[in-house]
Short mmCIF file of C-alpha atoms in Angstrom, two decimals:
data_model
loop_
_atom_site.label_atom_id
_atom_site.label_comp_id
_atom_site.label_asym_id
_atom_site.label_seq_id
_atom_site.Cartn_x
_atom_site.Cartn_y
_atom_site.Cartn_z
CA MET A 241 174.39 -3.15 109.30
CA THR A 242 177.55 -1.08 108.95
CA VAL A 243 177.16 2.25 110.72
CA LEU A 244 178.30 5.21 108.63
CA PRO A 245 179.96 8.32 110.06
CA PRO A 246 177.38 10.94 111.17
CA LEU A 247 177.98 13.35 108.29
CA ASN A 248 177.62 10.61 105.69
CA ARG A 249 174.37 9.47 107.24
CA ARG A 250 172.96 12.95 106.86
CA LEU A 251 174.11 13.18 103.26
CA LEU A 252 172.69 9.73 102.49
CA LEU A 253 169.26 10.56 103.84
CA GLY A 254 169.34 14.01 102.28
CA GLY A 255 170.26 12.63 98.87
CA LEU A 256 167.81 9.73 98.77
CA THR A 257 164.94 11.89 99.96
CA ALA A 258 165.62 14.90 97.75
CA GLY A 259 162.00 14.95 96.67
CA ILE A 260 160.94 14.75 100.31
CA GLY A 261 163.16 17.57 101.41
CA LEU A 262 164.36 16.36 104.79
CA ALA A 263 167.23 14.80 106.67
CA PHE A 264 167.38 13.97 110.36
CA ALA A 265 170.45 13.04 112.34
CA GLY A 266 168.79 11.94 115.56
CA ARG A 267 167.64 13.58 118.77
CA THR A 268 169.44 15.59 121.35
CA GLY A 269 168.68 14.93 125.00
CA ALA A 270 165.15 14.81 126.27
CA GLN A 271 163.36 18.08 126.79
CA THR A 272 161.69 19.12 129.98
CA GLY A 273 158.27 20.69 129.99
CA ALA A 274 159.65 24.06 131.06
CA GLU A 275 159.64 27.04 128.73
CA ARG A 276 162.98 27.14 126.91
CA GLN A 277 165.04 29.89 125.38
CA LYS A 278 165.32 29.93 121.57
CA LEU A 279 168.26 30.99 119.41
CA VAL A 280 168.25 31.46 115.62
CA VAL A 281 171.50 32.17 113.75
CA ILE A 282 171.16 33.47 110.18
CA LEU A 283 174.34 33.39 108.10
CA ALA A 284 174.35 36.03 105.35
CA ARG A 285 176.70 34.29 102.93
CA GLY A 286 178.64 36.29 100.38
CA ALA A 287 179.74 39.23 102.56
CA MET A 288 176.88 41.57 103.42
CA ASP A 289 177.63 45.29 103.03
CA GLY A 290 177.17 46.55 106.57
CA LEU A 291 177.40 50.18 105.50
CA SER A 292 174.16 49.68 103.57
CA VAL A 293 172.43 47.76 106.35
CA THR A 294 173.13 49.95 109.38
CA VAL A 295 173.73 53.18 107.50
CA PRO A 296 176.15 55.64 109.20
CA TRP A 297 174.46 58.65 107.61
CA GLY A 298 175.65 60.94 110.41
CA ASP A 299 179.35 60.25 109.80
CA PRO A 300 180.85 63.36 108.13
CA ALA A 301 182.80 61.23 105.64
CA TYR A 302 179.92 58.94 104.67
CA GLN A 303 178.33 60.73 101.70
CA ALA A 304 181.53 61.55 99.85
CA LEU A 305 183.12 58.15 100.50
CA ARG A 306 180.14 56.08 99.35
CA GLY A 307 179.24 58.24 96.37
CA ALA A 308 176.34 56.76 94.40
CA LEU A 309 175.88 54.10 97.08
CA ALA A 310 175.23 56.69 99.79
CA MET A 311 171.73 56.74 101.23
CA PRO A 312 169.85 59.87 102.33
CA GLY A 313 169.27 60.42 106.01
CA PRO A 314 166.01 59.69 107.85
CA GLY A 315 163.04 61.75 106.71
CA GLU A 316 164.35 62.27 103.18
CA PRO A 317 162.91 60.45 100.15
CA GLY A 318 164.39 56.96 100.06
CA GLY A 319 166.22 57.71 103.28
CA ALA A 320 167.40 55.37 105.99
CA LEU A 321 165.04 54.44 108.80
CA SER A 322 166.12 56.26 111.94
CA LEU A 323 167.98 54.38 114.66
CA GLU A 324 170.18 56.44 116.99
CA GLN A 325 173.63 58.05 117.23
CA GLY A 326 173.71 58.91 113.52
CA PHE A 327 172.75 55.46 112.25
CA GLY A 328 169.76 54.29 110.22
CA LEU A 329 168.45 51.05 108.77
CA HIS A 330 168.15 50.32 105.07
CA PRO A 331 164.55 51.26 104.11
CA ALA A 332 163.78 47.67 103.09
CA LEU A 333 164.15 46.56 106.72
CA THR A 334 160.78 47.73 107.96
CA THR A 335 160.15 44.76 110.28
CA LEU A 336 163.53 45.18 111.91
CA HIS A 337 162.82 48.88 112.34
CA GLU A 338 159.54 48.03 114.10
CA LEU A 339 161.46 45.68 116.36
CA HIS A 340 164.00 48.40 117.12
CA SER A 341 161.21 50.80 118.04
CA ALA A 342 159.85 48.13 120.40
CA GLY A 343 163.28 47.69 122.01
CA GLN A 344 163.76 44.26 120.40
CA MET A 345 166.57 44.95 117.93
CA ARG A 346 170.18 46.06 118.36
CA PHE A 347 173.19 46.17 116.08
CA ALA A 348 176.97 46.13 116.12
CA PRO A 349 178.16 48.39 113.28
CA ALA A 350 181.83 47.33 112.99
CA VAL A 351 182.49 43.65 113.76
CA ALA A 352 184.76 41.10 112.13
CA ILE A 353 186.13 37.59 112.51
CA PRO A 354 189.55 37.38 114.24
CA VAL A 355 191.46 36.73 110.99
CA ARG A 356 191.86 39.23 108.14
CA VAL A 357 191.08 37.22 105.01
CA ARG A 358 189.11 38.11 101.89
CA SER A 359 188.26 34.58 100.72
CA HIS A 360 184.58 33.75 101.19
CA PHE A 361 185.27 30.10 101.91
CA ASP A 362 188.07 30.72 104.41
CA ALA A 363 186.17 33.50 106.18
CA GLN A 364 182.95 31.47 106.38
CA ASP A 365 184.86 28.55 107.89
CA ILE A 366 186.34 30.82 110.57
CA LEU A 367 182.97 32.44 111.28
CA GLU A 368 181.31 29.04 111.68
CA THR A 369 184.04 27.17 113.58
CA GLY A 370 184.70 30.06 115.96
CA GLY A 371 188.43 29.40 115.82
CA GLU A 372 191.39 31.74 115.98
CA SER A 373 192.64 30.71 112.56
CA LEU A 374 191.75 28.73 109.48
CA ALA A 375 191.35 24.97 110.05
CA SER A 376 191.87 25.35 113.80
CA GLN A 377 188.54 23.58 114.41
CA SER A 378 186.65 20.92 112.47
CA ASP A 379 183.24 21.38 114.08
CA GLY A 380 180.98 24.38 114.62
CA TRP A 381 180.74 26.69 117.62
CA LEU A 382 176.95 26.46 117.72
CA ASN A 383 177.12 22.67 118.01
CA ARG A 384 179.72 22.97 120.78
CA ALA A 385 177.47 25.48 122.55
CA ILE A 386 174.63 22.93 122.58
CA VAL A 387 176.95 20.49 124.35
CA ALA A 388 178.21 23.14 126.79
CA ALA A 389 174.83 24.67 127.68
CA ALA A 390 174.59 23.32 131.21
CA GLY A 391 171.98 25.97 131.97
CA GLN A 392 169.66 24.32 129.42
CA PRO A 393 170.63 20.66 128.99
CA GLY A 394 169.14 18.67 126.14
CA LEU A 395 168.86 21.51 123.64
CA ARG A 396 167.54 20.50 120.22
CA GLY A 397 169.47 21.77 117.21
CA LEU A 398 167.99 22.26 113.74
CA SER A 399 169.53 23.36 110.45
CA ILE A 400 167.51 24.61 107.50
CA GLY A 401 168.77 23.51 104.10
CA ALA A 402 169.88 20.47 102.15
CA GLN A 403 173.09 20.07 104.15
CA THR A 404 173.94 20.85 107.76
CA PRO A 405 176.19 23.93 107.81
CA LEU A 406 179.56 23.74 109.50
CA ILE A 407 178.38 25.96 112.37
CA LEU A 408 176.02 23.18 113.54
CA ARG A 409 178.19 20.12 112.86
CA GLY A 410 179.75 18.27 115.76
CA THR A 411 179.10 15.72 118.47
CA ALA A 412 175.63 17.00 119.39
CA GLN A 413 173.09 15.29 117.16
CA THR A 414 170.91 17.75 115.25
CA SER A 415 168.05 17.62 112.80
CA SER A 416 167.73 19.31 109.43
CA TRP A 417 164.89 20.34 107.17
CA ALA A 418 165.13 21.21 103.48
CA PRO A 419 161.84 22.75 102.28
CA GLY A 420 160.22 20.53 99.69
CA GLY A 421 157.13 18.57 98.85
CA ARG A 422 154.98 16.75 101.33
CA VAL A 423 155.63 13.04 101.97
CA ARG A 424 152.56 10.93 101.22
CA GLY A 425 152.06 7.35 102.36
CA GLU A 426 152.26 6.06 98.79
CA ASP A 427 155.57 7.77 98.01
CA ARG A 428 157.84 4.95 96.89
CA ILE A 429 161.12 6.46 98.12
CA ALA A 430 159.76 7.09 101.60
CA SER A 431 158.34 3.55 101.75
CA LEU A 432 161.62 2.01 100.58
CA LEU A 433 163.58 3.95 103.15
CA GLN A 434 161.21 2.97 105.93
CA ASP A 435 161.55 -0.70 104.94
CA LEU A 436 165.31 -0.45 104.59
CA TYR A 437 165.88 1.06 108.02
CA VAL A 438 163.04 -0.52 109.98
CA ASP A 439 165.37 -2.68 112.09
CA ASP A 440 168.21 -0.15 112.37
CA PRO A 441 168.19 1.36 115.90
CA LEU A 442 169.64 4.68 114.76
CA LEU A 443 168.59 5.29 111.18
CA GLY A 444 165.10 3.88 111.64
CA GLN A 445 164.40 6.41 114.40
CA SER A 446 166.12 9.16 112.44
CA LEU A 447 163.96 8.63 109.36
CA ALA A 448 160.77 8.48 111.40
CA ARG A 449 161.69 11.67 113.19
CA GLY A 450 162.57 13.28 109.87
CA LEU A 451 159.19 12.48 108.38
CA GLU A 452 157.60 13.98 111.49
CA THR A 453 159.72 17.12 111.02
CA GLU A 454 158.53 17.49 107.44
CA ALA A 455 154.92 17.01 108.47
CA ARG A 456 155.22 19.72 111.12
CA ALA A 457 156.65 22.14 108.57
CA MET A 458 154.00 21.41 105.96
CA ALA A 459 151.27 22.02 108.55
CA MET A 460 151.89 25.73 108.11
CA GLY A 461 150.73 25.55 104.47
CA ASP A 462 147.75 23.89 102.86
CA GLY A 463 149.15 20.42 103.56
CA THR A 464 149.19 19.39 99.90
CA SER A 465 151.82 21.47 98.13
CA PRO A 466 155.47 22.34 98.82
CA LEU A 467 156.46 25.65 100.31
CA ARG A 468 157.05 28.07 97.45
CA ARG A 469 160.54 29.51 97.18
CA SER A 470 159.08 32.99 96.78
CA ASP A 471 157.16 32.72 100.06
CA ILE A 472 159.96 33.91 102.31
CA ALA A 473 157.67 34.93 105.15
CA GLY A 474 156.08 31.49 104.88
CA MET A 475 159.53 29.97 105.24
CA GLY A 476 159.99 31.92 108.47
CA ARG A 477 156.63 30.72 109.78
CA SER A 478 157.46 27.12 108.85
CA VAL A 479 160.79 27.30 110.67
CA ALA A 480 158.96 28.73 113.67
CA GLN A 481 156.54 25.78 113.55
CA LEU A 482 159.51 23.43 113.90
CA MET A 483 160.55 25.39 117.01
CA ALA A 484 157.15 25.27 118.68
CA GLY A 485 156.09 23.12 121.58
CA GLU A 486 157.88 20.81 123.94
CA ASP A 487 159.51 18.84 121.09
CA GLY A 488 160.46 21.90 119.03
CA ALA A 489 163.99 22.96 118.15
CA ASP A 490 165.78 25.36 120.50
CA VAL A 491 168.80 26.28 118.38
CA VAL A 492 168.39 26.88 114.64
CA ALA A 493 170.93 27.72 111.91
CA LEU A 494 170.05 28.80 108.39
CA SER A 495 171.83 30.50 105.52
CA VAL A 496 170.72 33.32 103.24
CA ASP A 497 172.89 33.52 100.12
CA GLY A 498 173.49 36.17 97.47
CA TRP A 499 175.31 38.98 99.29
CA ASP A 500 178.38 39.11 97.01
CA THR A 501 177.41 42.41 95.39
CA HIS A 502 180.31 43.19 93.06
CA ALA A 503 177.99 44.93 90.57
CA GLY A 504 174.62 46.65 90.67
CA GLN A 505 174.59 46.63 94.44
CA VAL A 506 171.69 49.02 95.05
CA GLY A 507 169.09 46.85 93.34
CA GLN A 508 170.53 43.58 94.61
CA LEU A 509 170.53 44.72 98.21
CA GLN A 510 166.98 46.01 97.96
CA THR A 511 165.89 42.49 97.01
CA ARG A 512 168.10 40.65 99.50
CA LEU A 513 167.22 42.86 102.45
CA ARG A 514 163.51 42.77 101.70
CA GLY A 515 163.76 38.98 101.75
CA LEU A 516 165.73 38.95 105.00
CA ASP A 517 163.17 41.25 106.58
CA SER A 518 160.30 39.01 105.42
CA LEU A 519 162.04 35.96 106.84
CA ILE A 520 162.43 37.64 110.22
CA GLY A 521 158.84 38.82 110.10
CA GLY A 522 157.68 35.26 109.42
CA LEU A 523 159.73 33.95 112.33
CA ARG A 524 158.27 36.55 114.68
CA THR A 525 154.70 35.78 113.60
CA GLY A 526 155.17 32.02 113.70
CA LEU A 527 156.91 31.95 117.08
CA ALA A 528 154.06 33.89 118.71
CA ALA A 529 154.53 33.67 122.49
CA ASP A 530 157.92 31.95 122.02
CA TRP A 531 159.22 35.16 120.43
CA ASP A 532 159.63 36.64 123.91
CA ARG A 533 162.22 33.94 124.66
CA THR A 534 164.01 34.22 121.30
CA VAL A 535 167.28 35.82 120.20
CA LEU A 536 168.02 36.06 116.49
CA ILE A 537 171.54 36.77 115.17
CA VAL A 538 172.33 37.86 111.60
CA ALA A 539 176.06 37.61 110.83
CA THR A 540 178.23 37.60 107.71
CA GLU A 541 181.80 36.49 106.98
CA PHE A 542 183.17 39.98 106.25
CA GLY A 543 182.05 43.35 104.96
CA ARG A 544 182.71 45.16 101.72
CA THR A 545 184.87 48.03 100.55
CA ALA A 546 183.88 51.48 101.77
CA ARG A 547 184.17 52.91 98.24
CA ALA A 548 182.17 51.70 95.25
CA ASN A 549 183.95 50.00 92.37
CA GLY A 550 183.45 50.82 88.68
CA THR A 551 180.37 48.63 88.24
CA GLY A 552 178.14 50.09 90.92
CA GLY A 553 179.14 47.47 93.46
CA THR A 554 181.69 46.86 96.17
CA ASP A 555 184.48 44.34 96.63
CA HIS A 556 185.56 42.13 99.52
CA GLY A 557 186.19 44.14 102.67
CA THR A 558 186.69 43.67 106.41
CA ALA A 559 184.24 44.88 109.08
CA SER A 560 180.48 44.61 108.66
CA SER A 561 177.31 44.88 110.71
CA LEU A 562 175.84 42.24 112.99
CA LEU A 563 172.13 42.35 113.85
CA LEU A 564 170.41 41.09 117.00
CA ALA A 565 166.65 40.82 117.28
CA GLY A 566 164.05 39.04 119.36
CA GLY A 567 161.80 39.46 122.32
CA ALA A 568 164.62 38.45 124.66
CA ILE A 569 166.82 41.38 123.59
CA ARG A 570 167.14 44.24 126.05
CA ARG A 571 166.54 47.73 124.69
CA GLY A 572 169.76 49.61 123.95
CA GLY A 573 171.94 51.38 121.42
CA PRO A 574 174.78 50.29 119.12
CA ILE A 575 177.12 47.57 120.37
CA GLY A 576 180.82 48.37 120.20
CA ASP A 577 182.67 51.48 119.08
CA TRP A 578 182.33 53.23 115.75
CA PRO A 579 185.74 53.74 114.06
CA THR A 580 184.42 56.47 111.71
CA LEU A 581 184.96 56.58 107.96
CA ALA A 582 187.70 59.19 108.01
CA ASP A 583 190.48 58.40 105.54
CA ASN A 584 193.03 57.82 108.28
CA ARG A 585 190.71 55.37 110.07
CA LEU A 586 189.95 53.02 107.18
CA PHE A 587 191.49 49.57 107.31
CA GLU A 588 194.19 49.32 104.62
CA ASP A 589 192.81 52.57 103.19
CA ARG A 590 189.78 50.76 101.78
CA ASP A 591 187.57 49.07 104.41
CA LEU A 592 185.54 49.84 107.48
CA ALA A 593 187.87 49.02 110.38
CA PRO A 594 186.67 46.44 112.91
CA THR A 595 186.34 47.48 116.55
CA LEU A 596 184.86 44.26 117.93
CA ASP A 597 185.52 40.54 117.49
CA VAL A 598 182.30 38.85 116.41
CA ARG A 599 182.94 36.09 118.96
CA SER A 600 182.44 38.59 121.79
CA ILE A 601 178.82 39.06 120.77
CA PHE A 602 178.27 35.34 120.29
CA LYS A 603 179.69 34.77 123.77
CA GLY A 604 177.42 37.38 125.31
CA VAL A 605 174.33 35.77 123.81
CA LEU A 606 175.37 32.23 124.73
CA ARG A 607 176.22 33.22 128.31
CA ASP A 608 173.17 35.32 129.07
CA HIS A 609 170.59 33.54 126.92
CA LEU A 610 171.55 29.85 126.99
CA GLY A 611 173.48 29.77 130.27
CA VAL A 612 176.89 28.71 128.89
CA ASP A 613 179.48 29.62 131.53
CA ARG A 614 182.50 31.78 130.79
CA SER A 615 185.03 29.00 131.22
CA ALA A 616 183.28 26.81 128.65
CA LEU A 617 182.98 29.75 126.25
CA ASP A 618 186.70 30.54 126.48
CA THR A 619 188.01 27.00 126.21
CA ARG A 620 185.44 24.75 124.55
CA VAL A 621 182.99 26.76 122.48
CA PHE A 622 185.59 29.29 121.25
CA PRO A 623 188.95 27.67 122.08
CA ASP A 624 191.84 29.90 123.19
CA SER A 625 189.63 33.00 123.26
CA ARG A 626 190.00 34.20 126.85
CA SER A 627 191.04 37.65 125.67
CA GLU A 628 187.65 38.16 124.00
CA ALA A 629 185.20 38.85 126.80
CA PRO A 630 181.45 38.48 126.30
CA THR A 631 180.04 41.76 125.07
CA LEU A 632 177.94 43.79 127.48
CA ASP A 633 176.23 42.78 130.66
CA GLY A 634 172.50 43.10 130.26
CA LEU A 635 172.38 42.36 126.53
CA ILE A 636 169.56 39.90 127.18
CA ARG A 637 166.31 40.86 128.88
CA THR A 638 165.46 38.98 132.03
CA ALA A 639 161.97 38.31 133.30
#
């Protein structure tokens, strides 16, 4: 049988089993029985408005600059949920606020990718490849981190969705799960695929492992019906199920779309952030004891304009917020400096100015949580990035 390139194999399996809702690209190295660290990266696609997520209500320029988008301070009706140093969380983020109170959530209020672009596609590529410029890398930094994690060899990677995102593509083989209906023994497509690939040493194992992945995910529900799209917390619990146990995934990437709020931003963000919070709550519940060894990152390609536009929304900006959560996070305050919203501090007189390269936070998590050494981070995971040091010693809690 002719062996297809890895990406085409994933697309082939994903397309033929659309009703099954899975694709599997093989195993990573064998796991040991030891307890392993877990990392979940959530990509908020569409440019999440950081000023509405980690609300700088204490900044003297905030209320006037944001106008109708400004949120009241903590303790006021509809106000932000109190953090520290003049910041608050959007009131829809109640789970994240609980995690912050427990010392398991931190945030960076003004981060950006290293290139100043306002194209979603270009910015997402840079965010996911970890490169210094557009098209400087063809694989993802999270995949390269799996290869470089000498401190935890044999990490298993998992993407959630119909297609593996760029951040997790590369030489390390990873699995993927697209929520869908349960595979039954009489399903003709599954049977045909099993017959077709029964003698293939790679695809036969991949399909079998994929069916096992789907079965593990469906075990969180009633075992007979697909996961409902509206059950976002259930999605989080299902993903957690795929991370459980000795054979579970260690490194997970998933995307949450719909953050391009050019109009009617207040209502849209209420819905999006409530969903994000439910997803994180489901992950925490489903991971159970594994939550104490988990770091969760929420990142977006760029932020949005500091001022509202004429349709109650915001346009493409520069800096945004990055969120960290998980039982492995060490208690602490904001990460990085706050540039303020004063007129003379805005980037190009319109955007929140970045004070921290997003790769610095990624490096800090990969070094302290997954054991990737500094040399590998600077040259292999994020090529030509020596000038961007890992952010903060002690970001991750140690036993």
